[in-house]
GROMACS .gro file of C-alpha atoms in nm:
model
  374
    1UNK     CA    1  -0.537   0.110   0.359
    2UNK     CA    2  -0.670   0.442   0.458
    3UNK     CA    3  -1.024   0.456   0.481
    4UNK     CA    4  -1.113   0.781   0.510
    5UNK     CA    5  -0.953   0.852   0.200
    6UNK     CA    6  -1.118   0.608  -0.025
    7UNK     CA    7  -1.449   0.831  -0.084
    8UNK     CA    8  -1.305   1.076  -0.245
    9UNK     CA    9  -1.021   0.849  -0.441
   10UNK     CA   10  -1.339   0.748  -0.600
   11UNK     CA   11  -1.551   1.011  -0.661
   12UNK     CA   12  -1.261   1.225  -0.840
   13UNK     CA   13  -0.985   0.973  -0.969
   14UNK     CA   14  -1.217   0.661  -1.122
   15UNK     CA   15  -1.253   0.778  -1.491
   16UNK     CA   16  -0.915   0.985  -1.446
   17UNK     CA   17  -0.727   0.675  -1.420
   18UNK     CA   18  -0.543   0.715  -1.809
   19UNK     CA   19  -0.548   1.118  -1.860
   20UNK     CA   20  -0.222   1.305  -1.875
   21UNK     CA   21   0.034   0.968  -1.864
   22UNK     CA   22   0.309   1.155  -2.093
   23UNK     CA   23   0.318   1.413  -1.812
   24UNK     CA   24   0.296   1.206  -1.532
   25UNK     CA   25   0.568   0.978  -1.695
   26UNK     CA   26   0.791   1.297  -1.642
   27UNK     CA   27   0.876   1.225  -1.296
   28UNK     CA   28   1.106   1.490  -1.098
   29UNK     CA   29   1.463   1.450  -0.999
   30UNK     CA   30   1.545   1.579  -0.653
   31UNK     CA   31   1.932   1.673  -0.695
   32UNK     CA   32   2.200   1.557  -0.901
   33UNK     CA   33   2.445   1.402  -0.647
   34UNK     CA   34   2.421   1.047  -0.618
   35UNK     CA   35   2.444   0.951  -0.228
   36UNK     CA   36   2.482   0.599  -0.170
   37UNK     CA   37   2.403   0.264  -0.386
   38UNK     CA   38   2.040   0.103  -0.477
   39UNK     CA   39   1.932  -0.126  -0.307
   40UNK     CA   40   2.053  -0.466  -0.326
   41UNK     CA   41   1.925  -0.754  -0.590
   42UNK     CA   42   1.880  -0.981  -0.249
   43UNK     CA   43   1.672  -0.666  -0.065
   44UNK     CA   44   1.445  -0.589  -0.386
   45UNK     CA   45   1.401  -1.034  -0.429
   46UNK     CA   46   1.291  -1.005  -0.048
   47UNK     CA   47   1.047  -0.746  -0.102
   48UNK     CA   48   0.928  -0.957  -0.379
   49UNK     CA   49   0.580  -1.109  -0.204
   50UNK     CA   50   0.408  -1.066   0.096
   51UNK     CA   51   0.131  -0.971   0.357
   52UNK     CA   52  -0.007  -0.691   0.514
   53UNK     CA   53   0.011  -0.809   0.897
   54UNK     CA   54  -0.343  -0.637   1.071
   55UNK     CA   55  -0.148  -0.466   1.377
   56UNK     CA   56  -0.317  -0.135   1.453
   57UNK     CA   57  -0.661  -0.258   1.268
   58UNK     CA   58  -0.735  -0.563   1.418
   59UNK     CA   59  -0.462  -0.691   1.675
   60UNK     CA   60  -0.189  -0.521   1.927
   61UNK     CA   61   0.148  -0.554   1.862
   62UNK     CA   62   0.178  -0.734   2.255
   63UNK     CA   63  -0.132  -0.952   2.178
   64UNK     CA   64   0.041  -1.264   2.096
   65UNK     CA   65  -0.194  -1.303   1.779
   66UNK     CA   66   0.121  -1.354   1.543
   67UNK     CA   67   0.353  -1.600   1.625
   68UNK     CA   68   0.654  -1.775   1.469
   69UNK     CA   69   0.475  -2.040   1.335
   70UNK     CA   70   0.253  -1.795   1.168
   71UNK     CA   71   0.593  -1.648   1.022
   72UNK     CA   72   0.683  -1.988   0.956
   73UNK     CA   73   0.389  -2.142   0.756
   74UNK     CA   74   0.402  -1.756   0.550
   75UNK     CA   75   0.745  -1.872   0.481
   76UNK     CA   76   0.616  -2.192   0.365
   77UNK     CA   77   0.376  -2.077   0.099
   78UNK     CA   78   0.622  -1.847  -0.063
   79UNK     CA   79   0.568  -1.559   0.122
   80UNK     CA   80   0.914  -1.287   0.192
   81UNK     CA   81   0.831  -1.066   0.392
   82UNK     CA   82   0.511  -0.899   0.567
   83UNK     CA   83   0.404  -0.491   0.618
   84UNK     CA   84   0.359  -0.459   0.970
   85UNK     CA   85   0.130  -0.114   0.997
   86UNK     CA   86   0.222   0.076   1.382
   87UNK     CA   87   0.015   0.383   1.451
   88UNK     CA   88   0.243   0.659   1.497
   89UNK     CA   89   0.102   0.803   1.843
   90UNK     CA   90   0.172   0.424   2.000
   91UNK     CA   91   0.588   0.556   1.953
   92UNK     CA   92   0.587   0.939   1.969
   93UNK     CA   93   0.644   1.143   2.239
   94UNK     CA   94   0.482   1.451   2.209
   95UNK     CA   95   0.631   1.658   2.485
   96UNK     CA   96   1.004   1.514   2.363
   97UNK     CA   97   0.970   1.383   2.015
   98UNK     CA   98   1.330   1.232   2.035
   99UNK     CA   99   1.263   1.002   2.351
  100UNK     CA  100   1.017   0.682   2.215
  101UNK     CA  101   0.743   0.562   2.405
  102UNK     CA  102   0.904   0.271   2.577
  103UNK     CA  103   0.625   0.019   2.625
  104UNK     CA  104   0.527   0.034   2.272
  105UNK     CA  105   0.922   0.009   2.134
  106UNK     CA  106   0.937  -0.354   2.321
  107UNK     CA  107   0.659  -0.480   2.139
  108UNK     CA  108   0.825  -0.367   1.837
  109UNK     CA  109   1.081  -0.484   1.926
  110UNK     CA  110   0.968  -0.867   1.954
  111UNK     CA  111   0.744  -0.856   1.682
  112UNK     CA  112   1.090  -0.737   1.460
  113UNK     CA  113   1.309  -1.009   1.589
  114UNK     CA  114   1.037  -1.289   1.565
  115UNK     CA  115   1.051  -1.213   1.226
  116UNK     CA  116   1.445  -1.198   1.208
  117UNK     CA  117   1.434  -1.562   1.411
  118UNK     CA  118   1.229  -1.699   1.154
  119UNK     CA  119   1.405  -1.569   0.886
  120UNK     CA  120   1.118  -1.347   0.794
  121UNK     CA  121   1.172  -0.954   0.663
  122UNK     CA  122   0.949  -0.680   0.777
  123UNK     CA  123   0.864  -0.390   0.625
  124UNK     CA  124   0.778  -0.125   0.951
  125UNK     CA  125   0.525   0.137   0.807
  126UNK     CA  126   0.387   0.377   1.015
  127UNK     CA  127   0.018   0.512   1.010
  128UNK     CA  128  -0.257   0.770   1.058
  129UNK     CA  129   0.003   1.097   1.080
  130UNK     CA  130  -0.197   1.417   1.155
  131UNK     CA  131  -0.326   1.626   0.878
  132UNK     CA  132  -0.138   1.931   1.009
  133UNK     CA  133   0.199   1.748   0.908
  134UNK     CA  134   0.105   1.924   0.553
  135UNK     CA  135   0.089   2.279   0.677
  136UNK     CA  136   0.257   2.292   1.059
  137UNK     CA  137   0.622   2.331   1.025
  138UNK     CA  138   0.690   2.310   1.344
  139UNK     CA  139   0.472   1.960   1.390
  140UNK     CA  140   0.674   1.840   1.065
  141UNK     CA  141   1.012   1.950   1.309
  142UNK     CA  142   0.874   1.772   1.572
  143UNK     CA  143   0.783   1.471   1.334
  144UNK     CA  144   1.146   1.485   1.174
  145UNK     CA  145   1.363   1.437   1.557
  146UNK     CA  146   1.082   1.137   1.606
  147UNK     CA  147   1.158   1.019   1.254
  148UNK     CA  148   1.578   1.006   1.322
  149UNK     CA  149   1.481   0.853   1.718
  150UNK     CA  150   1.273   0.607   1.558
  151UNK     CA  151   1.524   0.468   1.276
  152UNK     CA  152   1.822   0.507   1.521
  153UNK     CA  153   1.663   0.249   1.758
  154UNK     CA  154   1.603  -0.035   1.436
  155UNK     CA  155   1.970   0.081   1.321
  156UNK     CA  156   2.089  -0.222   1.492
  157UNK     CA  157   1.856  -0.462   1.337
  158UNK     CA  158   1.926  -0.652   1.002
  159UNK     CA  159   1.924  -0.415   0.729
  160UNK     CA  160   1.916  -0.700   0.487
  161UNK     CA  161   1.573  -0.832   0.664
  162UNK     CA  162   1.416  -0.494   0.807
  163UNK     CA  163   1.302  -0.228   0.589
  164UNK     CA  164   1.146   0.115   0.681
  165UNK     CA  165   0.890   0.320   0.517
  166UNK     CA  166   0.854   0.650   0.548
  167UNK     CA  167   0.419   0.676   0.562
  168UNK     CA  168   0.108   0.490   0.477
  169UNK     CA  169  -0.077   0.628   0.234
  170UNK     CA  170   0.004   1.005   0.278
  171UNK     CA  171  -0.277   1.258   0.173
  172UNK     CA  172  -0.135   1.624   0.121
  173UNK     CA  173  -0.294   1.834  -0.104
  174UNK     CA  174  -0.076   1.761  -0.379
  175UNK     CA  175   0.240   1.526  -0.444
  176UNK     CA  176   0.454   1.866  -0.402
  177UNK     CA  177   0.363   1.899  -0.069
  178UNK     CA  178   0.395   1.551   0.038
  179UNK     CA  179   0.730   1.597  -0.181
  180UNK     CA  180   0.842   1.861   0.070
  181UNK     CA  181   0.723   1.661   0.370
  182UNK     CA  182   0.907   1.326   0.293
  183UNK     CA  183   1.234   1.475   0.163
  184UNK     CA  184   1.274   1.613   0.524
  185UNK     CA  185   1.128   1.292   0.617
  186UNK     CA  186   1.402   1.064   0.455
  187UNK     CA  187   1.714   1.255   0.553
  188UNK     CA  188   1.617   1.209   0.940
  189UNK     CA  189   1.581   0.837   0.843
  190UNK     CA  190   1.862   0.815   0.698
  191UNK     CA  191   2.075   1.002   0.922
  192UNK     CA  192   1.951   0.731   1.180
  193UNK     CA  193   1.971   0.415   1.004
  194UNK     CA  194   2.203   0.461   0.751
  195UNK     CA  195   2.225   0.143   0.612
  196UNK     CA  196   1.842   0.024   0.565
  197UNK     CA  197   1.611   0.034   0.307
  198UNK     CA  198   1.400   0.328   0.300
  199UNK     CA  199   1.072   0.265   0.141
  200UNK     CA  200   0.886   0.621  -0.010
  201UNK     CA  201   0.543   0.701   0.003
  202UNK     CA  202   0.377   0.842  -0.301
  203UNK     CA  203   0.058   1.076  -0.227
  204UNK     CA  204  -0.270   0.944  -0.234
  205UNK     CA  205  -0.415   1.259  -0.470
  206UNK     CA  206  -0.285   1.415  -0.719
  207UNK     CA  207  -0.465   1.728  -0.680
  208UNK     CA  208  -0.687   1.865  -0.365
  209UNK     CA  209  -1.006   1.701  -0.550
  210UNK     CA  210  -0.799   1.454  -0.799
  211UNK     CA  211  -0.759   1.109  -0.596
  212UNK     CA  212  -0.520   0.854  -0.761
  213UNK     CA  213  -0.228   0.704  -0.559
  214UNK     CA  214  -0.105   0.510  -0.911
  215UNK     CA  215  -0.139   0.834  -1.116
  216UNK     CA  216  -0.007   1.048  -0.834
  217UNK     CA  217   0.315   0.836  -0.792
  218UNK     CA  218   0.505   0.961  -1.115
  219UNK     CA  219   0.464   1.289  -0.982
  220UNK     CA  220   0.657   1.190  -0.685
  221UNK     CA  221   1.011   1.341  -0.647
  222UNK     CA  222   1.335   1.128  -0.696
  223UNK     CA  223   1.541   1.171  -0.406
  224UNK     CA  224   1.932   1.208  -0.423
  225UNK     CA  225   1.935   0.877  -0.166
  226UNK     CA  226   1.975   0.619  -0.381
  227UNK     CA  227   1.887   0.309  -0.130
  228UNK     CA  228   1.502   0.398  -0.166
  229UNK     CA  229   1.229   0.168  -0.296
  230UNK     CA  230   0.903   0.377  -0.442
  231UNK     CA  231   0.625   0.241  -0.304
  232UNK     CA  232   0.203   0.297  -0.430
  233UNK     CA  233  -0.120   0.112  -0.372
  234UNK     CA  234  -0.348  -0.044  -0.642
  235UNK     CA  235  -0.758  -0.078  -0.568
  236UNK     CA  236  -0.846  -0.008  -0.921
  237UNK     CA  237  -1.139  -0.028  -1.027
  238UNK     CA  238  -1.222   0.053  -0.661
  239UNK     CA  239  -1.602   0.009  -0.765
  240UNK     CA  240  -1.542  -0.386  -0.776
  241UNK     CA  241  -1.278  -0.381  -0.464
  242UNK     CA  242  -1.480  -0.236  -0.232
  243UNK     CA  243  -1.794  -0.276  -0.296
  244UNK     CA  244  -2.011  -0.303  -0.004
  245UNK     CA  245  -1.765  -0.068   0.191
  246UNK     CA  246  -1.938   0.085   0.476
  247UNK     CA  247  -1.674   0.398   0.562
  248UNK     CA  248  -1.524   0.659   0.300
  249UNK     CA  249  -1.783   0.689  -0.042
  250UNK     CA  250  -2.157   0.633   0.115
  251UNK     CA  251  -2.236   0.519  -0.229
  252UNK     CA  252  -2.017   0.200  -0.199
  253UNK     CA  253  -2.240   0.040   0.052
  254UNK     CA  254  -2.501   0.042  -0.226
  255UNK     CA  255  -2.263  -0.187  -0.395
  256UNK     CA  256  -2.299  -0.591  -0.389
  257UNK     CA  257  -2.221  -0.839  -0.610
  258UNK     CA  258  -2.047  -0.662  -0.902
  259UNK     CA  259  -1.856  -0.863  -1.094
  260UNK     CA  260  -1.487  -0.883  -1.244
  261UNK     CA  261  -1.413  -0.889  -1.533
  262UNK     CA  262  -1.647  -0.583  -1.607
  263UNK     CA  263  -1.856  -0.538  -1.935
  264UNK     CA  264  -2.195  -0.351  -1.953
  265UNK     CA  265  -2.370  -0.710  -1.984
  266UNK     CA  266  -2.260  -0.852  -1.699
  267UNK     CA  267  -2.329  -0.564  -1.473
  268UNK     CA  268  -2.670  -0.563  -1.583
  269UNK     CA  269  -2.775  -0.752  -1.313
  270UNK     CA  270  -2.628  -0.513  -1.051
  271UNK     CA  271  -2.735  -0.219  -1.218
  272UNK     CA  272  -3.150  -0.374  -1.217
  273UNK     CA  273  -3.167  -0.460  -0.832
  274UNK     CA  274  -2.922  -0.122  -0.711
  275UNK     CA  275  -3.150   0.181  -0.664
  276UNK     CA  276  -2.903   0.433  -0.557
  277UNK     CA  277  -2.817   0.701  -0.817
  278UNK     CA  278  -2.448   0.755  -0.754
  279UNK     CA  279  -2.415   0.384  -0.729
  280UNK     CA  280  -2.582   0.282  -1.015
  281UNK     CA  281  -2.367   0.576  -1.255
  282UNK     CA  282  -2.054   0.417  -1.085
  283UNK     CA  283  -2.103   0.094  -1.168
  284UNK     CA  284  -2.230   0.175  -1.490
  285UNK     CA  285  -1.932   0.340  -1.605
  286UNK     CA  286  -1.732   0.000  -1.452
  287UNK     CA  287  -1.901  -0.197  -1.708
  288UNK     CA  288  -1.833   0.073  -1.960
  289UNK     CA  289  -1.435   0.060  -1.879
  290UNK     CA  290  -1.415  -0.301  -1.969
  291UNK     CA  291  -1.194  -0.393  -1.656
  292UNK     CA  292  -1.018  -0.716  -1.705
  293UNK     CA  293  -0.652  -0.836  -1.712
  294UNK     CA  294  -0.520  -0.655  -2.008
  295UNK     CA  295  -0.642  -0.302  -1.852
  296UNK     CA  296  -0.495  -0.399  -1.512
  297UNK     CA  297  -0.140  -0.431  -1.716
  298UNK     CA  298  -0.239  -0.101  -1.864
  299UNK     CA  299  -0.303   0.070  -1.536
  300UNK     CA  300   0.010  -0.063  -1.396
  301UNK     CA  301   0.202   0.074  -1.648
  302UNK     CA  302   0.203   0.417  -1.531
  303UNK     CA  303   0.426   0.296  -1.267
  304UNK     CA  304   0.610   0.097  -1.469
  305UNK     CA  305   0.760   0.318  -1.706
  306UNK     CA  306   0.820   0.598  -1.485
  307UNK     CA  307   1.069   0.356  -1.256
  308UNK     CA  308   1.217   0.235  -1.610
  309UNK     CA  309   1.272   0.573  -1.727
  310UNK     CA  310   1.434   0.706  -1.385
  311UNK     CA  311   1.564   0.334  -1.344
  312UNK     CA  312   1.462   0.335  -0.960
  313UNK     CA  313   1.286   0.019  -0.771
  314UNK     CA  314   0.893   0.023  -0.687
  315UNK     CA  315   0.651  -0.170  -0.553
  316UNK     CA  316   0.318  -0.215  -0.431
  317UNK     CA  317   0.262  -0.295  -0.087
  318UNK     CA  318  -0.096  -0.271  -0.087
  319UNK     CA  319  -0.371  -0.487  -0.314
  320UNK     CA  320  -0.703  -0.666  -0.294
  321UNK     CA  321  -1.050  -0.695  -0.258
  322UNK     CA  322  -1.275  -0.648   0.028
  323UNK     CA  323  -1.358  -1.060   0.103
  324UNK     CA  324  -1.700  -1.021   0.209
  325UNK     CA  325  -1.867  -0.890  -0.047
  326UNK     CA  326  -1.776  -0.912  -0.391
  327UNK     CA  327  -1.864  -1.241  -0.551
  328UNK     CA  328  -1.568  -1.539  -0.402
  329UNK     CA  329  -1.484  -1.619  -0.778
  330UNK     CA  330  -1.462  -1.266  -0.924
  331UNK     CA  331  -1.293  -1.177  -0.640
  332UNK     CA  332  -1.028  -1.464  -0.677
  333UNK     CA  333  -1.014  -1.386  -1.082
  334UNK     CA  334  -0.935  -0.993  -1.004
  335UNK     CA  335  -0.650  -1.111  -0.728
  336UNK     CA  336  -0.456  -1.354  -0.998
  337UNK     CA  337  -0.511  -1.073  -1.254
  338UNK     CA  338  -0.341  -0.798  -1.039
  339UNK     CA  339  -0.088  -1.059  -0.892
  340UNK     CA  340   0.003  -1.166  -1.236
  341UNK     CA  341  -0.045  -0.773  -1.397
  342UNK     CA  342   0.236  -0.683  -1.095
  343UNK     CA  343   0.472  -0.969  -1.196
  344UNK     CA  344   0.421  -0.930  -1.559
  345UNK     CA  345   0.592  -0.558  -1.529
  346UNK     CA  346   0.871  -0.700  -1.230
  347UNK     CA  347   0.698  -0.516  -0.961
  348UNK     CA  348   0.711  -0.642  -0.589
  349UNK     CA  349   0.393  -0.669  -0.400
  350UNK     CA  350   0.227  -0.699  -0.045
  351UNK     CA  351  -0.159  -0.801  -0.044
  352UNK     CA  352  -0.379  -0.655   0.205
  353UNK     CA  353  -0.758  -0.791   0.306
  354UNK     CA  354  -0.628  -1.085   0.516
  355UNK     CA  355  -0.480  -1.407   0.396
  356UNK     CA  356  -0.646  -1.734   0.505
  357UNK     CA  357  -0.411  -2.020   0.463
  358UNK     CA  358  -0.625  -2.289   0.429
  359UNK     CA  359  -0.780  -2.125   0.173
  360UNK     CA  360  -0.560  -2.321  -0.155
  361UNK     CA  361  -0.771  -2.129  -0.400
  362UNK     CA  362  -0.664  -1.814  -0.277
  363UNK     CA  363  -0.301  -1.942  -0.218
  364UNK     CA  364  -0.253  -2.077  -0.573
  365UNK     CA  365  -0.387  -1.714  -0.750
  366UNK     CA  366  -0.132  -1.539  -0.547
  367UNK     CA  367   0.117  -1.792  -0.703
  368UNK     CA  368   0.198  -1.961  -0.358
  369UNK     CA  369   0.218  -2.322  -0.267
  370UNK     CA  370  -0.074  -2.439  -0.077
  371UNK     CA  371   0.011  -2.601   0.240
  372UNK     CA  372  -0.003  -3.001   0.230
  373UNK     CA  373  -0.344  -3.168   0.307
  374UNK     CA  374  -0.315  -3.269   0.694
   0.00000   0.00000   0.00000
């Protein structure tokens, strides 16, 4: 989740959510020549559930926060694999791009094999790349010998457990930059780990001013590497999901206690205690857009049918709702709605906002098994 990025994913992609689908269904094929296989019915199955761990938020990857009896009892409620997030300046070397920072790699490098011990996959996704990655050539050079270094030194892992993503929630311009970026992106992965998983990054925007990570990953090109899973994030309707927010869209902090599903009756009640203009418009057009399970299967569609019609694997390895705010049962509604939404068109998923295992409401509207009463 990239926070400074939600503000304007608001204020320009909210009510854009449904325009232009028959273009955006389109999609883009990078080359003709197949070059190796998809990935495996066993890889896409792992990929199937899972967490976001909160390395580089919350926790250090040597803080001994996670253990394997985390893993374990993740395992135990149905749980695959996690997404553990590593900032990118922990590993690069700026003065030699192709040497890794050593005393970060070894913390890697236990986290990835407590997870292989336990039988656990990991997805490693880097975050928070510069802005000049867009526009600097040579920083993208610099960032392609890293890229090879870094999937050279997981080569040796399991490529059946560890997976590697190219970038969290990149935010060029427009998908045909980002395009440009990853496809040099890829290749150095590839030509280091030849055997893994590679999981793409669509764009956050779709245009300079048009946020919409869904809407933006259709426009996303289809590379000639064939062992590639397409990856997006889902916060719609972002007025309910982060409400109460206090970075990206100042407006959202205005927000409390909006409800899901949305109608213009039951946000009445926000709308008469929220004084903030931009607020109040927000969450009056919320109520307006009637969100509720059926329109989450809708929005999810867009994905959907652009991986059917290309007949490439996606997921989405980041959902949820910001816990301490919205209202516990709306909150717990919305996550069994997406969950279910997600399943309903075969698509893999990874929730993000923290995952409290004693929590069997929670556990049971993911569609895990709640661990036995002590």
């Amino acid at each position: 989740m990239h926070s400074l990025s939600r503000s304007s994913f608001v204020r320009f992609g909210l009510l854009a959510l449904f325009s232009g689908l028959s273009h955006l269904l389109c999609g883009r094929v990078d080359a003709t020549d197949e070059a190796g296989a998809l990935p495996t019915a066993n890889r896409l199955a792992t990929l199937a559930r899972g967490f976001n761990l909160d390395h580089c938020r919350q926790h250090g990857l040597s803080d001994g926060f996670y253990k394997p009896e985390t893993l374990q009892t993740y395992q135990s409620l149905g749980l695959s694999h996690t997404r553990l997030p590593i900032l990118l300046s922990d590993f690069l070397n700026d003065d030699h791009p192709d040497r890794l920072k050593t005393e970060s790699l070894a913390a890697l490098d236990a986290m990835v094999q407590m997870h292989l011990e336990t039988g656990m996959a990991v997805i490693v996704s880097p975050f928070d790349p510069p802005d000049e990655l867009y526009s600097n050539p040579d920083l993208l050079a610099k960032f392609v010998t890293f890229f090879k270094a870094f999937a050279t030194h997981l080569s040796s892992t399991d490529p059946e457990k560890v997976f590697l993503e190219v970038m969290n929630e990149p935010s060029a311009a427009t998908p045909q930059i980002w395009d440009r970026v990853q496809a040099g992106l890829v290749t150095a992965i590839r030509s280091g780990a030849p055997n893994h998983t590679i999981i793409a990054s669509s764009n956050l925007r779709v245009t300079e001013r048009d946020w919409s990570n869904i809407r933006a990953l259709p426009m996303t090109r289809v590379l000639a590497d064939k062992n590639v899973v397409y990856n997006f994030h889902f916060y719609e309707p972002f007025v309910f999901t982060h409400q109460g927010a206090t970075w990206g869209w100042p407006a959202l902090k205005f927000m409390k206690d909006i409800p899901y599903p949305s109608t213009l009756e039951t946000v009445a009640s926000s709308l008469s205690t929220i004084q903030n203009p931009e607020a109040k418009q927000a969450i009056e057009s919320y109520g307006k857009e009637n969100w509720n399970r059926d329109k989450l299967i809708q929005a999810l569609s867009i994905a959907a049918n652009w991986a059917r019609i290309n007949k490439i694997p996606i997921s989405c390895n980041e959902f949820g709702v910001i816990p301490w705010t919205a209202p516990r049962e709306d909150r717990l509604r919305y996550l069994k709605d997406v969950r279910e939404a997600l399943e309903f068109h075969k698509i893999a998923w990874s929730q993000w906002f923290g995952l409290d295992v004693q929590d069997s409401e929670l556990i049971q509207v993911l569609g895990l098994s709640p661990l036995p009463r002590s």
